[in-house]
XYZ file of C-alpha atoms in Angstrom:
570
model
C 2.858 19.206 -15.004
C -0.270 20.932 -16.327
C -0.601 24.689 -16.196
C -3.468 24.582 -13.766
C -1.460 22.443 -11.319
C 1.520 24.821 -11.640
C -0.774 27.794 -11.094
C -2.322 26.172 -8.061
C 1.094 25.485 -6.543
C 1.962 29.147 -7.039
C -1.349 30.160 -5.444
C -0.649 27.945 -2.409
C 2.746 29.534 -1.988
C 1.276 33.010 -2.053
C -1.441 32.306 0.542
C 0.544 29.899 2.692
C 0.755 32.249 5.682
C -3.029 32.726 5.668
C -3.606 28.976 5.403
C -1.202 28.285 8.249
C -3.106 30.768 10.425
C -6.351 28.899 9.804
C -4.732 25.494 10.264
C -3.439 26.664 13.672
C -7.025 26.326 14.910
C -6.892 22.663 14.093
C -3.347 21.215 14.179
C 0.199 21.978 15.293
C 2.629 24.198 13.420
C 5.005 21.260 12.848
C 2.153 19.202 11.367
C 1.264 22.027 8.992
C 4.898 22.328 7.855
C 5.004 18.632 7.150
C 1.674 18.857 5.319
C 2.865 21.608 2.966
C 6.082 19.737 2.255
C 4.078 16.650 1.228
C 1.708 18.720 -0.942
C 4.493 20.432 -2.894
C 6.427 17.175 -3.273
C 3.348 15.337 -4.536
C 2.134 17.966 -7.024
C 5.694 18.703 -8.140
C 6.372 15.073 -9.109
C 3.214 14.193 -11.073
C 5.414 12.969 -13.916
C 5.910 9.832 -11.803
C 2.229 8.947 -12.337
C 1.831 10.492 -15.785
C 0.921 7.122 -17.359
C -2.052 6.840 -14.975
C -3.540 10.182 -16.072
C -4.607 9.092 -19.553
C -8.112 7.785 -18.918
C -11.293 9.710 -18.037
C -13.796 8.812 -15.309
C -17.234 10.289 -14.916
C -18.053 11.155 -11.288
C -15.851 10.597 -8.221
C -17.367 10.779 -4.731
C -14.955 11.304 -1.816
C -15.347 10.839 1.937
C -12.617 13.010 3.450
C -10.362 11.895 6.348
C -10.267 13.793 9.621
C -6.694 15.109 9.384
C -4.296 16.972 7.042
C -7.109 18.732 5.130
C -5.125 20.369 2.311
C -2.937 17.324 1.709
C -6.071 15.150 1.692
C -7.611 17.565 -0.829
C -4.524 17.072 -2.997
C -4.627 13.258 -2.902
C -8.358 12.689 -3.040
C -9.578 15.819 -4.819
C -7.045 17.502 -7.070
C -5.421 14.395 -8.529
C -8.750 12.659 -9.250
C -9.955 15.947 -10.807
C -7.226 15.556 -13.440
C -8.940 12.392 -14.717
C -12.624 12.892 -13.820
C -15.502 15.024 -15.071
C -16.732 15.771 -11.560
C -15.353 15.294 -8.024
C -17.656 15.680 -5.049
C -15.961 15.858 -1.640
C -17.758 15.461 1.688
C -15.909 17.004 4.639
C -16.287 15.216 7.995
C -18.667 16.987 10.367
C -15.866 17.731 12.855
C -13.736 19.275 10.084
C -16.547 21.294 8.537
C -15.838 24.578 10.418
C -12.195 24.522 9.269
C -13.066 23.626 5.697
C -15.584 26.483 5.509
C -12.661 28.819 6.281
C -10.199 27.123 3.949
C -12.442 26.831 0.865
C -12.595 30.605 0.099
C -8.823 30.952 0.612
C -7.991 27.986 -1.603
C -10.334 29.273 -4.319
C -10.255 25.736 -5.589
C -12.877 26.143 -8.339
C -10.834 28.813 -10.105
C -8.206 26.145 -10.723
C -10.287 22.961 -10.719
C -13.912 23.869 -11.544
C -14.859 20.197 -11.515
C -14.230 19.938 -7.749
C -17.126 20.627 -5.431
C -16.781 20.484 -1.622
C -20.090 19.844 0.118
C -21.179 19.821 3.743
C -23.980 17.288 3.588
C -24.763 14.486 5.980
C -23.498 11.034 5.107
C -26.827 9.592 4.022
C -27.626 12.610 1.864
C -24.169 12.486 0.255
C -24.637 8.807 -0.532
C -28.060 9.446 -2.011
C -27.062 12.454 -4.051
C -23.570 11.458 -5.265
C -22.330 7.980 -4.275
C -25.115 5.820 -5.758
C -24.396 7.144 -9.256
C -20.614 7.602 -8.991
C -18.091 5.755 -11.139
C -15.551 5.901 -8.289
C -16.027 6.249 -4.529
C -13.085 6.993 -2.213
C -13.809 6.324 1.454
C -11.561 7.040 4.461
C -12.849 5.873 7.822
C -14.018 2.791 9.662
C -14.352 -0.551 7.900
C -17.923 -1.137 8.975
C -18.990 2.273 7.623
C -17.128 1.631 4.368
C -18.929 -1.682 3.883
C -22.328 -0.007 4.420
C -21.514 2.693 1.865
C -20.080 0.221 -0.639
C -23.289 -1.806 -0.493
C -25.068 1.225 -1.983
C -22.673 1.778 -4.897
C -23.202 0.622 -8.471
C -22.080 -2.934 -9.181
C -19.879 -1.731 -12.055
C -18.174 1.063 -10.049
C -14.846 1.311 -8.250
C -14.627 1.618 -4.438
C -11.330 2.597 -2.770
C -11.040 2.224 0.988
C -8.441 3.767 3.316
C -8.705 2.411 6.847
C -6.083 2.124 9.550
C -3.301 -0.239 10.551
C -1.815 -1.286 13.863
C 1.585 -0.227 12.483
C 3.633 -1.529 15.423
C 7.220 -0.501 15.981
C 9.534 -3.330 17.047
C 12.747 -2.600 18.934
C 15.045 -5.638 18.844
C 17.686 -6.481 21.402
C 20.284 -4.789 19.218
C 18.270 -1.686 18.268
C 19.951 1.747 18.262
C 17.803 3.300 20.983
C 18.782 6.864 20.263
C 17.497 6.663 16.703
C 14.541 4.469 17.641
C 13.361 6.784 20.418
C 13.442 9.810 18.162
C 11.447 7.987 15.469
C 8.915 6.641 18.010
C 8.274 10.103 19.445
C 7.958 11.716 16.019
C 5.555 9.005 14.822
C 3.293 8.965 17.867
C 3.155 12.755 18.336
C 2.529 13.562 14.666
C -0.694 15.602 14.518
C -1.083 15.006 18.297
C -1.322 11.263 17.531
C -4.286 11.730 15.187
C -3.141 9.804 12.158
C -4.022 6.286 10.968
C -0.327 5.687 10.302
C 0.643 6.219 13.939
C 2.010 3.204 15.891
C -0.595 1.825 18.261
C 1.977 -0.511 19.912
C 5.715 -0.337 20.529
C 7.199 -3.795 21.103
C 10.499 -3.581 23.004
C 12.875 -6.413 23.923
C 13.144 -6.791 27.693
C 16.914 -6.088 27.619
C 16.147 -2.666 26.113
C 12.886 -1.890 27.914
C 14.135 0.047 30.972
C 16.540 2.214 29.021
C 14.054 2.883 26.265
C 11.307 3.870 28.719
C 13.719 6.244 30.443
C 14.816 7.866 27.178
C 11.189 8.098 25.978
C 9.863 9.766 29.126
C 12.788 12.211 29.150
C 11.904 13.260 25.614
C 8.228 13.644 26.502
C 9.027 15.850 29.504
C 10.285 18.454 27.045
C 7.264 18.183 24.726
C 5.178 21.323 24.826
C 1.422 20.918 25.272
C -0.971 23.815 24.674
C -2.718 25.764 21.893
C -1.586 25.299 18.309
C -1.064 29.001 17.682
C 2.211 28.576 19.611
C 4.657 27.119 17.025
C 6.471 25.252 19.813
C 3.389 23.195 20.743
C 3.354 19.597 19.457
C 0.315 18.341 21.371
C -2.980 20.153 21.633
C -6.774 19.869 21.174
C -8.012 16.691 19.508
C -10.325 17.014 16.509
C -12.551 14.258 17.884
C -13.768 15.116 21.398
C -15.024 11.570 21.857
C -11.423 10.388 21.893
C -10.921 11.830 25.385
C -13.638 9.526 26.674
C -12.168 6.477 24.915
C -8.639 7.185 26.187
C -9.966 7.829 29.679
C -11.378 4.319 29.670
C -8.054 2.930 28.420
C -6.103 4.699 31.153
C -8.422 3.386 33.862
C -7.950 -0.142 32.490
C -4.146 0.195 32.573
C -3.767 2.593 35.509
C -1.245 0.321 37.211
C 0.948 0.339 34.133
C 1.157 4.107 33.463
C 4.894 4.966 33.475
C 4.446 8.603 32.508
C 1.661 11.141 32.002
C -1.952 10.068 32.273
C -3.368 13.638 32.293
C -6.505 14.537 30.336
C -7.784 18.111 30.075
C -11.455 17.515 29.253
C -12.262 21.215 28.948
C -9.579 21.679 26.268
C -10.068 18.159 24.772
C -6.342 17.591 25.204
C -4.596 14.355 26.166
C -1.093 14.841 27.509
C 1.625 12.471 26.276
C 1.270 9.224 28.191
C 3.349 6.039 28.387
C 1.838 2.693 29.280
C 4.228 -0.251 29.778
C 2.807 -3.776 29.867
C 4.482 -7.188 29.515
C 3.448 -8.753 26.222
C 2.540 -11.927 28.108
C -0.194 -10.019 29.982
C -1.964 -7.771 27.486
C -1.781 -6.443 23.915
C -3.380 -3.413 22.322
C -5.158 -3.561 18.966
C -7.242 -0.425 19.314
C -6.579 2.686 17.239
C -5.382 5.173 19.883
C -5.627 8.355 17.756
C -3.928 10.290 20.567
C -0.421 10.875 22.004
C -0.502 7.633 24.024
C 2.491 5.321 23.794
C 1.459 1.711 24.443
C 4.667 -0.237 25.115
C 4.705 -4.040 25.200
C 7.820 -5.688 26.630
C 8.653 -9.037 25.033
C 11.061 -11.683 26.343
C 12.208 -13.405 23.160
C 11.860 -13.051 19.404
C 9.547 -16.039 19.189
C 7.158 -14.423 21.697
C 6.303 -11.745 19.112
C 3.863 -14.261 17.657
C 1.609 -13.523 20.607
C 1.021 -10.079 19.111
C 1.257 -10.648 15.367
C -0.834 -13.792 15.160
C -3.889 -12.311 16.886
C -6.980 -12.067 14.606
C -7.338 -8.349 15.250
C -3.795 -7.667 14.076
C -4.403 -9.746 10.959
C -7.494 -7.651 10.204
C -5.498 -4.413 10.455
C -2.099 -5.626 9.235
C -0.314 -2.761 7.509
C 3.263 -1.628 8.198
C 5.846 -2.814 10.739
C 8.802 -0.581 11.686
C 11.821 -2.637 12.742
C 14.785 -1.197 14.606
C 17.559 -3.713 15.120
C 17.006 -7.321 14.075
C 14.182 -9.808 14.434
C 13.995 -13.134 12.607
C 10.298 -13.284 13.429
C 9.529 -9.929 11.838
C 11.605 -10.919 8.813
C 9.362 -13.975 8.392
C 6.131 -11.942 8.183
C 4.608 -12.463 4.769
C 1.953 -9.760 4.459
C 3.148 -6.972 6.683
C 5.108 -4.292 4.901
C 8.338 -4.094 6.931
C 10.368 -0.870 6.946
C 13.758 -0.815 8.627
C 15.032 1.989 10.866
C 12.109 4.088 9.628
C 8.532 4.773 10.570
C 5.484 4.899 8.265
C 5.701 8.676 7.832
C 9.206 8.263 6.369
C 7.929 6.081 3.508
C 4.547 7.718 2.917
C 4.610 9.646 -0.392
C 1.632 11.016 -2.233
C 2.553 9.402 -5.532
C 3.294 5.947 -4.015
C 0.745 3.334 -3.033
C -0.162 3.446 0.656
C -1.944 0.936 2.875
C -1.683 -2.745 3.590
C -2.827 -6.191 2.487
C -5.508 -6.549 5.148
C -9.169 -5.666 4.768
C -9.039 -3.198 7.654
C -6.043 -1.279 6.265
C -7.102 -0.653 2.664
C -8.794 -2.334 -0.237
C -9.954 -1.986 -3.799
C -13.582 -2.958 -4.476
C -14.730 -3.841 -7.985
C -17.906 -5.611 -9.010
C -18.666 -5.863 -5.252
C -15.494 -7.959 -4.806
C -12.847 -6.762 -2.303
C -9.105 -7.010 -2.859
C -7.012 -5.859 0.142
C -3.996 -3.950 -1.131
C -2.239 -0.573 -0.798
C -4.064 2.253 -2.536
C -2.775 4.654 -5.177
C -5.827 6.576 -6.386
C -4.722 7.476 -9.958
C -3.321 4.027 -10.613
C -6.414 2.229 -9.311
C -8.766 4.444 -11.294
C -6.650 4.006 -14.414
C -6.586 0.214 -14.080
C -10.307 0.135 -13.437
C -11.080 2.192 -16.553
C -8.504 0.330 -18.649
C -9.835 -3.054 -17.618
C -13.376 -1.928 -18.389
C -12.253 -1.095 -21.937
C -10.306 -4.314 -22.363
C -13.082 -6.434 -20.926
C -15.520 -5.364 -23.629
C -13.724 -7.581 -26.117
C -10.599 -9.748 -25.854
C -9.327 -8.785 -29.309
C -5.708 -9.423 -30.435
C -5.077 -5.732 -29.943
C -6.382 -5.845 -26.405
C -4.276 -8.929 -25.705
C -1.240 -6.844 -26.700
C -2.377 -4.217 -24.187
C -2.530 -6.897 -21.495
C 1.068 -7.863 -22.307
C 2.015 -4.188 -22.004
C 0.389 -3.986 -18.575
C 2.407 -6.992 -17.469
C 5.599 -5.429 -18.869
C 4.932 -2.245 -16.901
C 4.285 -4.220 -13.734
C 7.422 -6.347 -14.135
C 9.523 -3.205 -14.578
C 7.831 -1.572 -11.557
C 8.160 -4.506 -9.143
C 11.660 -5.748 -10.021
C 13.480 -2.591 -11.142
C 17.252 -2.924 -11.375
C 17.121 -6.543 -10.221
C 15.394 -7.591 -13.466
C 17.470 -9.459 -16.027
C 14.513 -9.944 -18.374
C 10.900 -10.936 -18.332
C 8.108 -11.585 -20.817
C 4.605 -12.917 -21.433
C 4.380 -16.261 -23.197
C 1.559 -18.651 -24.115
C -1.823 -17.695 -25.558
C -1.620 -13.960 -24.744
C 1.756 -13.736 -26.435
C 0.441 -15.501 -29.519
C -2.836 -13.497 -29.604
C -5.060 -16.557 -29.152
C -6.243 -15.971 -25.572
C -9.824 -16.569 -24.435
C -11.641 -15.974 -21.149
C -10.415 -19.402 -20.060
C -6.794 -18.394 -20.622
C -4.419 -17.205 -17.979
C -1.588 -14.728 -18.442
C 1.654 -16.704 -18.420
C 4.821 -14.795 -17.595
C 8.437 -15.695 -16.985
C 10.758 -13.439 -15.016
C 14.517 -13.930 -14.705
C 16.193 -12.028 -11.896
C 19.791 -11.091 -11.350
C 19.421 -12.086 -7.697
C 16.639 -14.061 -6.016
C 14.310 -11.720 -4.101
C 11.380 -13.296 -2.293
C 9.707 -9.988 -1.427
C 9.713 -8.675 -5.004
C 8.495 -12.032 -6.241
C 5.611 -12.173 -3.806
C 4.523 -8.600 -4.568
C 4.494 -9.303 -8.306
C 2.548 -12.556 -7.927
C 0.003 -10.757 -5.761
C -0.459 -8.159 -8.466
C -0.730 -10.756 -11.236
C -3.322 -12.720 -9.252
C -5.324 -9.535 -8.696
C -5.026 -8.606 -12.385
C -6.498 -11.990 -13.417
C -9.463 -11.330 -11.198
C -9.981 -7.827 -12.505
C -9.764 -9.065 -16.113
C -12.189 -11.870 -15.222
C -9.747 -14.478 -16.470
C -9.504 -18.051 -15.279
C -6.538 -19.199 -13.197
C -6.602 -22.970 -13.465
C -3.914 -23.622 -10.893
C -1.970 -21.125 -8.862
C -0.935 -17.726 -10.249
C 0.785 -18.535 -13.586
C 4.082 -16.801 -12.998
C 7.567 -18.271 -13.288
C 10.150 -16.277 -11.355
C 13.689 -17.657 -11.338
C 17.159 -16.298 -10.710
C 19.649 -16.217 -13.544
C 21.918 -18.540 -11.555
C 19.174 -21.146 -11.103
C 18.233 -20.959 -14.764
C 21.848 -21.408 -15.884
C 22.283 -24.408 -13.583
C 19.118 -26.015 -14.949
C 20.110 -25.539 -18.585
C 23.650 -26.806 -17.913
C 22.180 -29.892 -16.246
C 19.939 -30.554 -19.235
C 22.828 -30.031 -21.659
C 24.925 -32.468 -19.624
C 22.256 -35.129 -19.971
C 21.478 -34.387 -23.616
C 22.881 -37.734 -24.705
C 20.528 -39.676 -22.423
C 17.265 -41.089 -23.693
C 15.486 -39.889 -20.588
C 16.352 -36.956 -18.332
C 15.375 -37.483 -14.704
C 15.596 -35.122 -11.740
C 13.480 -33.486 -9.099
C 13.090 -30.249 -11.121
C 12.336 -31.950 -14.413
C 8.767 -30.600 -14.687
C 9.878 -27.131 -13.707
C 12.748 -27.247 -16.185
C 10.362 -28.186 -18.965
C 8.203 -25.172 -18.098
C 11.215 -22.865 -18.350
C 12.322 -24.344 -21.653
C 8.898 -24.060 -23.289
C 8.514 -20.457 -22.071
C 11.949 -19.394 -23.309
C 11.662 -21.104 -26.667
C 8.144 -19.961 -27.538
C 6.673 -16.633 -28.615
C 7.595 -13.787 -26.260
C 5.670 -10.542 -25.971
C 5.965 -7.577 -23.677
C 9.641 -8.250 -23.061
C 11.016 -6.190 -20.201
C 14.700 -5.824 -19.330
C 17.441 -7.146 -21.613
C 15.693 -8.291 -24.824
C 18.927 -9.618 -26.338
C 19.562 -11.834 -23.316
C 16.028 -13.217 -23.557
C 16.552 -14.017 -27.244
C 19.904 -15.712 -26.520
C 18.408 -17.900 -23.807
C 15.642 -18.871 -26.264
C 18.182 -19.919 -28.875
C 20.122 -21.883 -26.298
C 17.177 -24.022 -25.171
C 15.019 -24.207 -28.281
C 16.351 -27.579 -29.377
C 15.182 -29.086 -26.110
C 11.579 -27.862 -26.486
C 8.741 -29.787 -28.074
C 8.891 -27.538 -31.131
C 12.627 -28.106 -31.399
C 12.256 -31.890 -31.340
C 9.424 -31.692 -33.881
C 11.807 -29.863 -36.238
C 14.409 -32.558 -35.764
C 16.906 -30.425 -33.887
C 19.985 -32.288 -32.728
C 18.857 -33.516 -29.357
C 17.684 -36.817 -27.892
C 16.514 -35.274 -24.605
C 12.976 -36.441 -23.816
C 11.109 -34.897 -20.908
C 9.122 -37.532 -19.079
C 5.997 -35.347 -18.685
C 4.214 -33.605 -21.466
C 4.389 -29.817 -20.936
C 0.637 -29.408 -21.270
C 0.054 -31.499 -18.167
C 2.787 -30.010 -16.031
C 1.256 -28.267 -12.982
C 2.210 -24.655 -12.342
C 4.671 -24.105 -9.489
C 2.627 -23.590 -6.291
C 2.293 -19.962 -5.282
C 0.429 -18.641 -2.256
C -1.615 -15.757 -3.677
C -4.301 -15.704 -1.051
C -4.905 -12.350 0.573
C -6.070 -11.899 4.131
């Protein structure tokens, strides 16, 4: 941790009471306590992202979100300031009065003189700062983000934070006591004004009546009022227009209101409200941004497709909280499923946050959009690093590419990794722009989720490095058990003139990868070497040297297609 970060943390601690007093004009006491906990945790664990703080950007332009102002300043101001010459932050118009009070207290320029908070209109901010920025960070609506991105430089980075539907699913076997507590905490956080809040709660019909009863009982004891009272959880909304939007929603579903339905227009306060609707009748895909609980009752697990396969959900696919079991939810490929938790439980400042849909979050480079969770320092680092590497694909830069893959393999597979490495042209230092990055990963146990996440990253990395991918993403991921079985099968048939079998082409790919040059080896290097020794005599090079083997693979390795991998993003 740098001295200036440590000094700023100390400064925050000293003025915390004053900051809380100002925040009480804007959000609840419980929200502020959560906000400070996240700030201190994030800044206190910067060692986790230390490797991403080694490049330097020029100018970063930031469009601030509408909630958690000091935490947002931490994520989108302070951390970028550690790796940028200048950071310009535009506060939303509705937050401007609060920020004008917070800025003198925070004394941010005494600690980070390269941060400047401005109160300009959007068009002026774009004209003065965005059009020339190296990096733009935008939080808001997708259509606004696209308009702003169209005005950025073609060789700049654009990071978008949107919103997700983030449904909560309560299966037939869900623990309702735990689930109800989590649902209430998630929907009432910041009076419902957070993009991570659940806009739909899907409840199995056998649990629906009991859940609704437990939920309404909890809400009856929820205090509504002014935020200066520490007991208040629900109060004035930051966006007055939300009262009008929710009023329209309540009129539409007036026959389905199970609890609440009160709006205090003078105080811009929406009281906790529960709407219960059969899934077969109506779904909700609107961002509620208020303490409204939209409950859909579903009849069977297969019926969940009615909700999850809708185009609007696909556009804003982000997290799914599952309580109990659901085979359908388990089958979702792009949603990030968390079990017995809500999004706020897994949201950490130094972890990537978002989804794999264009409406949830994306990284924009060279005017190309890649939907993925955002981690600002990582994405800036990779952008700057790729810009350096792309200038020339020298042998030294090829080694750096192998190192990036090694870091990714270690990050995605963790303790489940036996070993992994880069092979082919990047390993031998002979890669060109027509080359792809070949990697082989051997896992202790098969894990489809880890594998998919890694292949997504590798596909994205090819695009960012402007490399060709001739077939699907060139990654081989296999369990140790499957690899051992394949090698044993080949050894068993070593006396045959021809080896035949359904996995013959795939086996040949594994053998050539293991027996060739390996670079960027992650995991157990000795195990990787031993596997290479074990199979080398069955490779093309082994046969060329006259190694003791009469195994002949029917297809030449160079014509073997890569194993099919679905790397398409929504």
